[in-house]
PDB file of C-alpha atoms in Angstrom:
ATOM      1  CA  ALA A1082       0.796 -12.696  -8.069  1.00 67.00           C
ATOM      2  CA  GLU A1083       3.586 -13.923 -10.344  1.00 76.00           C
ATOM      3  CA  ALA A1084       3.133 -10.954 -12.645  1.00 79.00           C
ATOM      4  CA  LEU A1085       3.306  -8.451  -9.787  1.00 86.00           C
ATOM      5  CA  GLN A1086       6.503  -9.973  -8.554  1.00 85.00           C
ATOM      6  CA  GLU A1087       8.067  -9.232 -11.932  1.00 86.00           C
ATOM      7  CA  LEU A1088       6.945  -5.598 -11.977  1.00 93.00           C
ATOM      8  CA  ALA A1089       9.775  -3.021 -11.722  1.00 95.00           C
ATOM      9  CA  THR A1090       9.227  -0.569  -8.872  1.00 94.00           C
ATOM     10  CA  ALA A1091      10.920   2.529  -7.451  1.00 93.00           C
ATOM     11  CA  ASP A1092      11.324   3.892  -3.995  1.00 92.00           C
ATOM     12  CA  GLY A1093       7.887   4.800  -2.614  1.00 92.00           C
ATOM     13  CA  ASP A1094       5.988   2.392  -4.821  1.00 95.00           C
ATOM     14  CA  GLU A1095       3.800  -0.189  -3.140  1.00 95.00           C
ATOM     15  CA  LEU A1096       2.271  -3.341  -4.486  1.00 95.00           C
ATOM     16  CA  ILE A1097      -1.124  -4.481  -3.106  1.00 95.00           C
ATOM     17  CA  LEU A1098      -2.854  -7.619  -4.139  1.00 94.00           C
ATOM     18  CA  VAL A1099      -6.550  -7.524  -3.186  1.00 94.00           C
ATOM     19  CA  ASP A1100      -7.911 -11.017  -2.522  1.00 92.00           C
ATOM     20  CA  ASN A1101     -11.583 -10.921  -3.389  1.00 89.00           C
ATOM     21  CA  ASP A1102     -12.264 -14.696  -3.119  1.00 82.00           C
ATOM     22  CA  GLY A1103      -9.938 -15.994  -0.432  1.00 77.00           C
ATOM     23  CA  THR A1104      -7.482 -17.754  -2.694  1.00 73.00           C
ATOM     24  CA  ALA A1105      -4.678 -15.343  -3.353  1.00 66.00           C
ATOM     25  CA  ARG A1106      -2.652 -15.367  -0.141  1.00 61.00           C
ATOM     26  CA  ALA A1107      -1.135 -18.867  -0.714  1.00 55.00           C
ATOM     27  CA  ALA A1108       0.095 -17.846  -4.185  1.00 55.00           C
ATOM     28  CA  VAL A1109       2.182 -14.851  -3.005  1.00 60.00           C
ATOM     29  CA  GLN A1110       5.801 -15.513  -2.364  1.00 55.00           C
ATOM     30  CA  ALA A1111       7.310 -12.048  -2.454  1.00 61.00           C
ATOM     31  CA  ASP A1112       7.601  -9.988   0.752  1.00 73.00           C
ATOM     32  CA  ARG A1113       7.154  -6.752  -1.119  1.00 83.00           C
ATOM     33  CA  ILE A1114       3.553  -7.587  -2.069  1.00 90.00           C
ATOM     34  CA  ARG A1115       0.916  -6.818   0.517  1.00 91.00           C
ATOM     35  CA  VAL A1116      -2.133  -9.132   0.375  1.00 90.00           C
ATOM     36  CA  LEU A1117      -5.319  -7.482   1.396  1.00 92.00           C
ATOM     37  CA  SER A1118      -8.584  -9.395   1.995  1.00 91.00           C
ATOM     38  CA  ALA A1119     -11.784  -7.829   0.594  1.00 91.00           C
ATOM     39  CA  ALA A1120     -14.567 -10.276   1.028  1.00 87.00           C
ATOM     40  CA  GLY A1121     -17.412  -7.818   1.623  1.00 87.00           C
ATOM     41  CA  GLU A1122     -18.602  -8.134  -1.955  1.00 93.00           C
ATOM     42  CA  ARG A1123     -17.448 -10.396  -4.800  1.00 90.00           C
ATOM     43  CA  SER A1124     -16.886  -7.683  -7.399  1.00 93.00           C
ATOM     44  CA  PRO A1125     -14.013  -5.825  -9.073  1.00 93.00           C
ATOM     45  CA  ALA A1126     -15.372  -2.508  -7.813  1.00 96.00           C
ATOM     46  CA  HIS A1127     -15.240  -3.561  -4.187  1.00 96.00           C
ATOM     47  CA  ALA A1128     -11.705  -5.018  -4.647  1.00 95.00           C
ATOM     48  CA  ARG A1129     -10.413  -1.854  -6.291  1.00 97.00           C
ATOM     49  CA  ASN A1130     -12.015   0.416  -3.648  1.00 97.00           C
ATOM     50  CA  ALA A1131     -10.430  -1.650  -0.892  1.00 96.00           C
ATOM     51  CA  GLY A1132      -6.989  -1.561  -2.502  1.00 97.00           C
ATOM     52  CA  ALA A1133      -7.223   2.208  -3.004  1.00 98.00           C
ATOM     53  CA  ALA A1134      -8.226   2.801   0.573  1.00 97.00           C
ATOM     54  CA  ALA A1135      -5.061   0.890   1.682  1.00 96.00           C
ATOM     55  CA  ALA A1136      -2.704   2.664  -0.722  1.00 96.00           C
ATOM     56  CA  ARG A1137      -0.791   5.802   0.177  1.00 95.00           C
ATOM     57  CA  GLY A1138       0.457   7.228  -3.124  1.00 95.00           C
ATOM     58  CA  GLU A1139      -0.652  10.186  -5.051  1.00 97.00           C
ATOM     59  CA  TRP A1140      -1.432   7.888  -7.992  1.00 98.00           C
ATOM     60  CA  ILE A1141      -3.228   4.518  -7.864  1.00 98.00           C
ATOM     61  CA  LEU A1142      -2.708   1.987 -10.603  1.00 98.00           C
ATOM     62  CA  PHE A1143      -5.417  -0.694 -11.133  1.00 98.00           C
ATOM     63  CA  VAL A1144      -4.620  -3.909 -13.005  1.00 96.00           C
ATOM     64  CA  ASP A1145      -6.880  -7.034 -13.108  1.00 93.00           C
ATOM     65  CA  ALA A1146      -5.971 -10.550 -12.215  1.00 89.00           C
ATOM     66  CA  ASP A1147      -6.350 -11.779 -15.809  1.00 87.00           C
ATOM     67  CA  THR A1148      -3.706  -9.338 -17.118  1.00 92.00           C
ATOM     68  CA  ARG A1149       0.075  -9.496 -17.143  1.00 93.00           C
ATOM     69  CA  PRO A1150       1.769  -6.089 -16.796  1.00 95.00           C
ATOM     70  CA  SER A1151       4.867  -5.231 -18.804  1.00 96.00           C
ATOM     71  CA  ARG A1152       7.822  -5.076 -16.505  1.00 95.00           C
ATOM     72  CA  ASP A1153       8.254  -1.370 -16.898  1.00 97.00           C
ATOM     73  CA  LEU A1154       4.540  -0.514 -16.723  1.00 98.00           C
ATOM     74  CA  LEU A1155       4.841   1.933 -13.813  1.00 97.00           C
ATOM     75  CA  ALA A1156       7.706   3.976 -15.432  1.00 97.00           C
ATOM     76  CA  ALA A1157       5.934   3.990 -18.834  1.00 98.00           C
ATOM     77  CA  TYR A1158       3.014   5.929 -17.336  1.00 98.00           C
ATOM     78  CA  PHE A1159       5.313   8.797 -16.383  1.00 97.00           C
ATOM     79  CA  THR A1160       7.471   9.103 -19.481  1.00 96.00           C
ATOM     80  CA  GLN A1161       5.480  12.224 -20.452  1.00 95.00           C
ATOM     81  CA  PRO A1162       4.325  15.066 -18.174  1.00 96.00           C
ATOM     82  CA  ILE A1163       0.797  14.765 -16.885  1.00 98.00           C
ATOM     83  CA  ALA A1164      -1.397  17.810 -17.023  1.00 98.00           C
ATOM     84  CA  PRO A1165      -2.981  18.858 -13.715  1.00 98.00           C
ATOM     85  CA  ASP A1166      -6.526  18.372 -15.092  1.00 98.00           C
ATOM     86  CA  VAL A1167      -5.874  14.740 -16.068  1.00 98.00           C
ATOM     87  CA  GLY A1168      -7.673  12.555 -13.546  1.00 98.00           C
ATOM     88  CA  ALA A1169      -6.797   9.191 -15.061  1.00 98.00           C
ATOM     89  CA  LEU A1170      -4.521   7.584 -17.671  1.00 98.00           C
ATOM     90  CA  ALA A1171      -5.628   4.547 -19.596  1.00 98.00           C
ATOM     91  CA  GLY A1172      -2.816   2.197 -20.385  1.00 98.00           C
ATOM     92  CA  GLU A1173      -3.278  -0.056 -23.382  1.00 96.00           C
ATOM     93  CA  ILE A1174      -4.615  -3.590 -23.053  1.00 94.00           C
ATOM     94  CA  ARG A1175      -3.019  -6.001 -25.559  1.00 91.00           C
ATOM     95  CA  SER A1176      -4.385  -9.381 -26.353  1.00 84.00           C
ATOM     96  CA  ALA A1177      -2.195 -12.201 -25.028  1.00 81.00           C
ATOM     97  CA  PRO A1178      -1.543 -14.994 -27.578  1.00 74.00           C
ATOM     98  CA  PRO A1179      -4.462 -17.373 -27.220  1.00 60.00           C
ATOM     99  CA  SER A1180      -3.318 -20.627 -25.603  1.00 57.00           C
ATOM    100  CA  ARG A1181      -6.009 -22.799 -27.040  1.00 57.00           C
ATOM    101  CA  GLY A1182      -9.452 -22.973 -28.603  1.00 56.00           C
ATOM    102  CA  LEU A1183     -11.615 -20.917 -30.870  1.00 50.00           C
ATOM    103  CA  VAL A1184     -13.196 -18.950 -28.011  1.00 47.00           C
ATOM    104  CA  ALA A1185      -9.918 -17.558 -26.727  1.00 48.00           C
ATOM    105  CA  ARG A1186      -8.790 -16.798 -30.253  1.00 50.00           C
ATOM    106  CA  TYR A1187     -12.051 -15.022 -30.988  1.00 46.00           C
ATOM    107  CA  GLY A1188     -11.680 -12.602 -28.031  1.00 48.00           C
ATOM    108  CA  SER A1189      -7.955 -12.071 -28.816  1.00 46.00           C
ATOM    109  CA  GLU A1190      -8.638 -11.243 -32.421  1.00 46.00           C
ATOM    110  CA  ARG A1191     -11.503  -8.859 -31.647  1.00 49.00           C
ATOM    111  CA  ALA A1192      -9.410  -7.062 -28.913  1.00 49.00           C
ATOM    112  CA  PHE A1193     -12.563  -6.189 -26.967  1.00 66.00           C
ATOM    113  CA  LEU A1194     -10.578  -4.320 -24.245  1.00 77.00           C
ATOM    114  CA  SER A1195      -8.573  -2.063 -26.554  1.00 89.00           C
ATOM    115  CA  GLN A1196      -8.329   1.253 -24.657  1.00 94.00           C
ATOM    116  CA  GLN A1197      -7.843   3.199 -27.902  1.00 93.00           C
ATOM    117  CA  ALA A1198     -11.251   1.893 -29.043  1.00 91.00           C
ATOM    118  CA  HIS A1199     -12.773   2.682 -25.607  1.00 93.00           C
ATOM    119  CA  LEU A1200     -11.622   6.267 -25.669  1.00 95.00           C
ATOM    120  CA  ALA A1201     -13.293   6.662 -29.099  1.00 94.00           C
ATOM    121  CA  HIS A1202     -16.664   5.506 -27.665  1.00 93.00           C
ATOM    122  CA  PRO A1203     -19.476   7.439 -29.528  1.00 92.00           C
ATOM    123  CA  TYR A1204     -21.267   8.383 -26.245  1.00 95.00           C
ATOM    124  CA  ARG A1205     -18.283   9.576 -24.245  1.00 96.00           C
ATOM    125  CA  PRO A1206     -14.632   8.429 -23.839  1.00 97.00           C
ATOM    126  CA  ARG A1207     -14.276   5.550 -21.376  1.00 96.00           C
ATOM    127  CA  ALA A1208     -11.569   3.270 -20.133  1.00 97.00           C
ATOM    128  CA  ALA A1209     -11.346  -0.249 -18.816  1.00 96.00           C
ATOM    129  CA  ALA A1210      -9.968  -0.504 -15.253  1.00 97.00           C
ATOM    130  CA  ALA A1211      -7.894  -3.588 -16.186  1.00 95.00           C
ATOM    131  CA  ASN A1212      -5.045  -1.116 -16.700  1.00 97.00           C
ATOM    132  CA  LEU A1213      -5.898   2.328 -15.336  1.00 98.00           C
ATOM    133  CA  LEU A1214      -3.836   4.917 -13.440  1.00 98.00           C
ATOM    134  CA  VAL A1215      -5.965   7.258 -11.404  1.00 98.00           C
ATOM    135  CA  ARG A1216      -4.990  10.399  -9.570  1.00 98.00           C
ATOM    136  CA  ARG A1217      -5.879   9.926  -5.884  1.00 98.00           C
ATOM    137  CA  GLU A1218      -7.502  13.426  -5.688  1.00 98.00           C
ATOM    138  CA  ALA A1219      -9.839  12.498  -8.502  1.00 98.00           C
ATOM    139  CA  PHE A1220     -10.621   8.999  -7.091  1.00 98.00           C
ATOM    140  CA  GLU A1221     -11.520  10.438  -3.679  1.00 98.00           C
ATOM    141  CA  GLN A1222     -13.556  13.227  -5.269  1.00 98.00           C
ATOM    142  CA  LEU A1223     -15.662  10.613  -7.097  1.00 98.00           C
ATOM    143  CA  GLY A1224     -15.936   8.267  -4.081  1.00 98.00           C
ATOM    144  CA  GLY A1225     -14.267   5.463  -6.001  1.00 98.00           C
ATOM    145  CA  PHE A1226     -15.989   2.767  -8.110  1.00 98.00           C
ATOM    146  CA  PHE A1227     -19.711   2.203  -7.819  1.00 97.00           C
ATOM    147  CA  GLU A1228     -20.347  -1.107  -6.009  1.00 97.00           C
ATOM    148  CA  GLY A1229     -23.252  -3.529  -6.244  1.00 94.00           C
ATOM    149  CA  VAL A1230     -23.204  -3.910 -10.044  1.00 92.00           C
ATOM    150  CA  ARG A1231     -22.135  -6.901 -12.097  1.00 85.00           C
ATOM    151  CA  ALA A1232     -20.125  -4.922 -14.757  1.00 92.00           C
ATOM    152  CA  ALA A1233     -19.539  -1.485 -16.317  1.00 95.00           C
ATOM    153  CA  GLU A1234     -18.386   0.057 -13.107  1.00 97.00           C
ATOM    154  CA  ASP A1235     -15.223   1.220 -14.926  1.00 97.00           C
ATOM    155  CA  THR A1236     -17.223   2.880 -17.662  1.00 97.00           C
ATOM    156  CA  ASP A1237     -19.366   4.590 -15.041  1.00 98.00           C
ATOM    157  CA  PHE A1238     -16.162   5.683 -13.255  1.00 98.00           C
ATOM    158  CA  SER A1239     -14.742   7.164 -16.502  1.00 98.00           C
ATOM    159  CA  TRP A1240     -17.926   9.073 -17.278  1.00 98.00           C
ATOM    160  CA  ARG A1241     -18.303  10.482 -13.749  1.00 98.00           C
ATOM    161  CA  LEU A1242     -14.627  11.501 -13.850  1.00 98.00           C
ATOM    162  CA  GLN A1243     -15.262  13.629 -16.909  1.00 98.00           C
ATOM    163  CA  GLU A1244     -18.582  15.004 -15.592  1.00 98.00           C
ATOM    164  CA  ASP A1245     -16.585  16.266 -12.579  1.00 98.00           C
ATOM    165  CA  GLY A1246     -14.173  18.214 -14.878  1.00 98.00           C
ATOM    166  CA  TRP A1247     -11.239  15.714 -15.073  1.00 98.00           C
ATOM    167  CA  ARG A1248      -9.751  14.545 -18.385  1.00 98.00           C
ATOM    168  CA  LEU A1249      -9.007  10.998 -19.434  1.00 98.00           C
ATOM    169  CA  GLU A1250      -5.953  10.331 -21.522  1.00 98.00           C
ATOM    170  CA  LEU A1251      -4.429   7.262 -23.303  1.00 98.00           C
ATOM    171  CA  ARG A1252      -0.914   6.025 -22.539  1.00 97.00           C
ATOM    172  CA  PRO A1253      -0.338   3.404 -25.220  1.00 96.00           C
ATOM    173  CA  GLY A1254       3.205   2.757 -24.097  1.00 97.00           C
ATOM    174  CA  ALA A1255       2.040   1.622 -20.679  1.00 98.00           C
ATOM    175  CA  TRP A1256       0.568  -1.709 -21.498  1.00 97.00           C
ATOM    176  CA  VAL A1257      -0.582  -5.089 -20.072  1.00 96.00           C
ATOM    177  CA  THR A1258      -1.539  -8.264 -21.865  1.00 93.00           C
ATOM    178  CA  HIS A1259      -4.997  -9.794 -21.238  1.00 86.00           C
ATOM    179  CA  THR A1260      -5.945 -13.432 -21.424  1.00 81.00           C
ATOM    180  CA  TYR A1261      -9.440 -13.923 -22.813  1.00 67.00           C
ATOM    181  CA  ARG A1262     -11.921 -16.642 -21.742  1.00 54.00           C
ATOM    182  CA  SER A1263     -11.104 -20.084 -23.181  1.00 57.00           C
ATOM    183  CA  SER A1264     -14.495 -21.801 -22.929  1.00 58.00           C
ATOM    184  CA  LEU A1265     -17.906 -20.936 -24.401  1.00 61.00           C
ATOM    185  CA  ALA A1266     -19.535 -21.211 -20.957  1.00 68.00           C
ATOM    186  CA  GLU A1267     -17.033 -18.663 -19.487  1.00 65.00           C
ATOM    187  CA  LEU A1268     -17.548 -16.349 -22.409  1.00 63.00           C
ATOM    188  CA  ARG A1269     -21.348 -16.573 -22.118  1.00 72.00           C
ATOM    189  CA  ARG A1270     -21.246 -15.683 -18.368  1.00 74.00           C
ATOM    190  CA  GLN A1271     -18.952 -12.732 -19.193  1.00 68.00           C
ATOM    191  CA  TRP A1272     -21.285 -11.481 -21.917  1.00 68.00           C
ATOM    192  CA  ARG A1273     -24.333 -11.751 -19.596  1.00 80.00           C
ATOM    193  CA  GLY A1274     -22.413  -9.625 -17.118  1.00 76.00           C
ATOM    194  CA  TYR A1275     -21.595  -7.106 -19.816  1.00 80.00           C
ATOM    195  CA  ALA A1276     -25.252  -6.983 -20.989  1.00 88.00           C
ATOM    196  CA  ALA A1277     -26.405  -6.330 -17.391  1.00 90.00           C
ATOM    197  CA  GLY A1278     -23.769  -3.538 -17.071  1.00 92.00           C
ATOM    198  CA  ARG A1279     -24.862  -1.878 -20.281  1.00 93.00           C
ATOM    199  CA  ALA A1280     -28.534  -1.963 -19.175  1.00 94.00           C
ATOM    200  CA  TRP A1281     -27.510  -0.348 -15.908  1.00 95.00           C
ATOM    201  CA  LEU A1282     -25.621   2.444 -17.804  1.00 96.00           C
ATOM    202  CA  ALA A1283     -28.609   3.044 -19.962  1.00 96.00           C
ATOM    203  CA  ARG A1284     -30.743   3.689 -16.894  1.00 96.00           C
ATOM    204  CA  ARG A1285     -28.098   5.867 -15.325  1.00 96.00           C
ATOM    205  CA  TYR A1286     -27.006   8.021 -18.254  1.00 97.00           C
ATOM    206  CA  GLU A1287     -29.581   9.835 -20.420  1.00 95.00           C
ATOM    207  CA  GLY A1288     -28.908   9.493 -24.140  1.00 94.00           C
ATOM    208  CA  PHE A1289     -26.765   6.360 -23.819  1.00 95.00           C
ATOM    209  CA  HIS A1290     -28.205   3.593 -26.016  1.00 90.00           C
ATOM    210  CA  PRO A1291     -26.099   0.399 -25.953  1.00 86.00           C
ATOM    211  CA  GLN A1292     -25.617  -1.536 -29.145  1.00 73.00           C
ATOM    212  CA  PRO A1293     -27.389  -4.902 -29.507  1.00 63.00           C
ATOM    213  CA  ALA A1294     -25.204  -7.798 -28.320  1.00 53.00           C
ATOM    214  CA  LEU A1295     -24.757  -9.199 -31.835  1.00 46.00           C
ATOM    215  CA  ALA A1296     -23.471  -5.911 -33.169  1.00 49.00           C
ATOM    216  CA  ARG A1297     -20.990  -5.566 -30.330  1.00 49.00           C
ATOM    217  CA  ALA A1298     -19.727  -9.101 -30.817  1.00 47.00           C
ATOM    218  CA  LEU A1299     -19.122  -8.458 -34.599  1.00 46.00           C
ATOM    219  CA  ARG A1300     -17.539  -5.040 -34.148  1.00 49.00           C
ATOM    220  CA  GLY A1301     -15.713  -5.614 -30.814  1.00 49.00           C
ATOM    221  CA  THR A1302     -17.002  -2.291 -29.408  1.00 47.00           C
ATOM    222  CA  GLY A1303     -19.586  -1.069 -26.863  1.00 52.00           C
TER     223      GLY A1303
END
């Protein structure tokens, strides 16, 4: 909530904070932020779909709760013309300086969420929805994010986007910082979710063979 309050906006922009666990409303102090409850499913996909349904703009920007947007994030996405066949723009996700511990430093140094690395994925370009600007027409054409999965819904969204004829582009100047998990238990839960998501993608996409977990951890890729 604090990060959204610092975000520079223009006329017509709207800020929607989707509360997926019932804790966000008390943290919001700014009148310009609309808090939306989405308790139907505890998942990023459900929260994003609920926020998109409430939004009115031609473009929908998704950022995650564990990121901090740069103040001029919205303007940075539109510094260059956007071709009509671009369905989504992936803004960069930088590592926030680790506050403490080896675990947070490990994630920060590996930069697991680097969008540049994601778009170079050997199977097909993908993007993390922690900082993703999506054209509403493309979002509605795809039916939003696939719900009911633990992870990888943003990779699936990226791949379906391209299957439907849209292009995915990188906007490195439109960046957020991401804070990585600080405890081993949190990191372990996150990696279990990622493993489940990769297994789901392997069943869903012919020819996709995820790397073993150890290789991913060493290389910082998927």
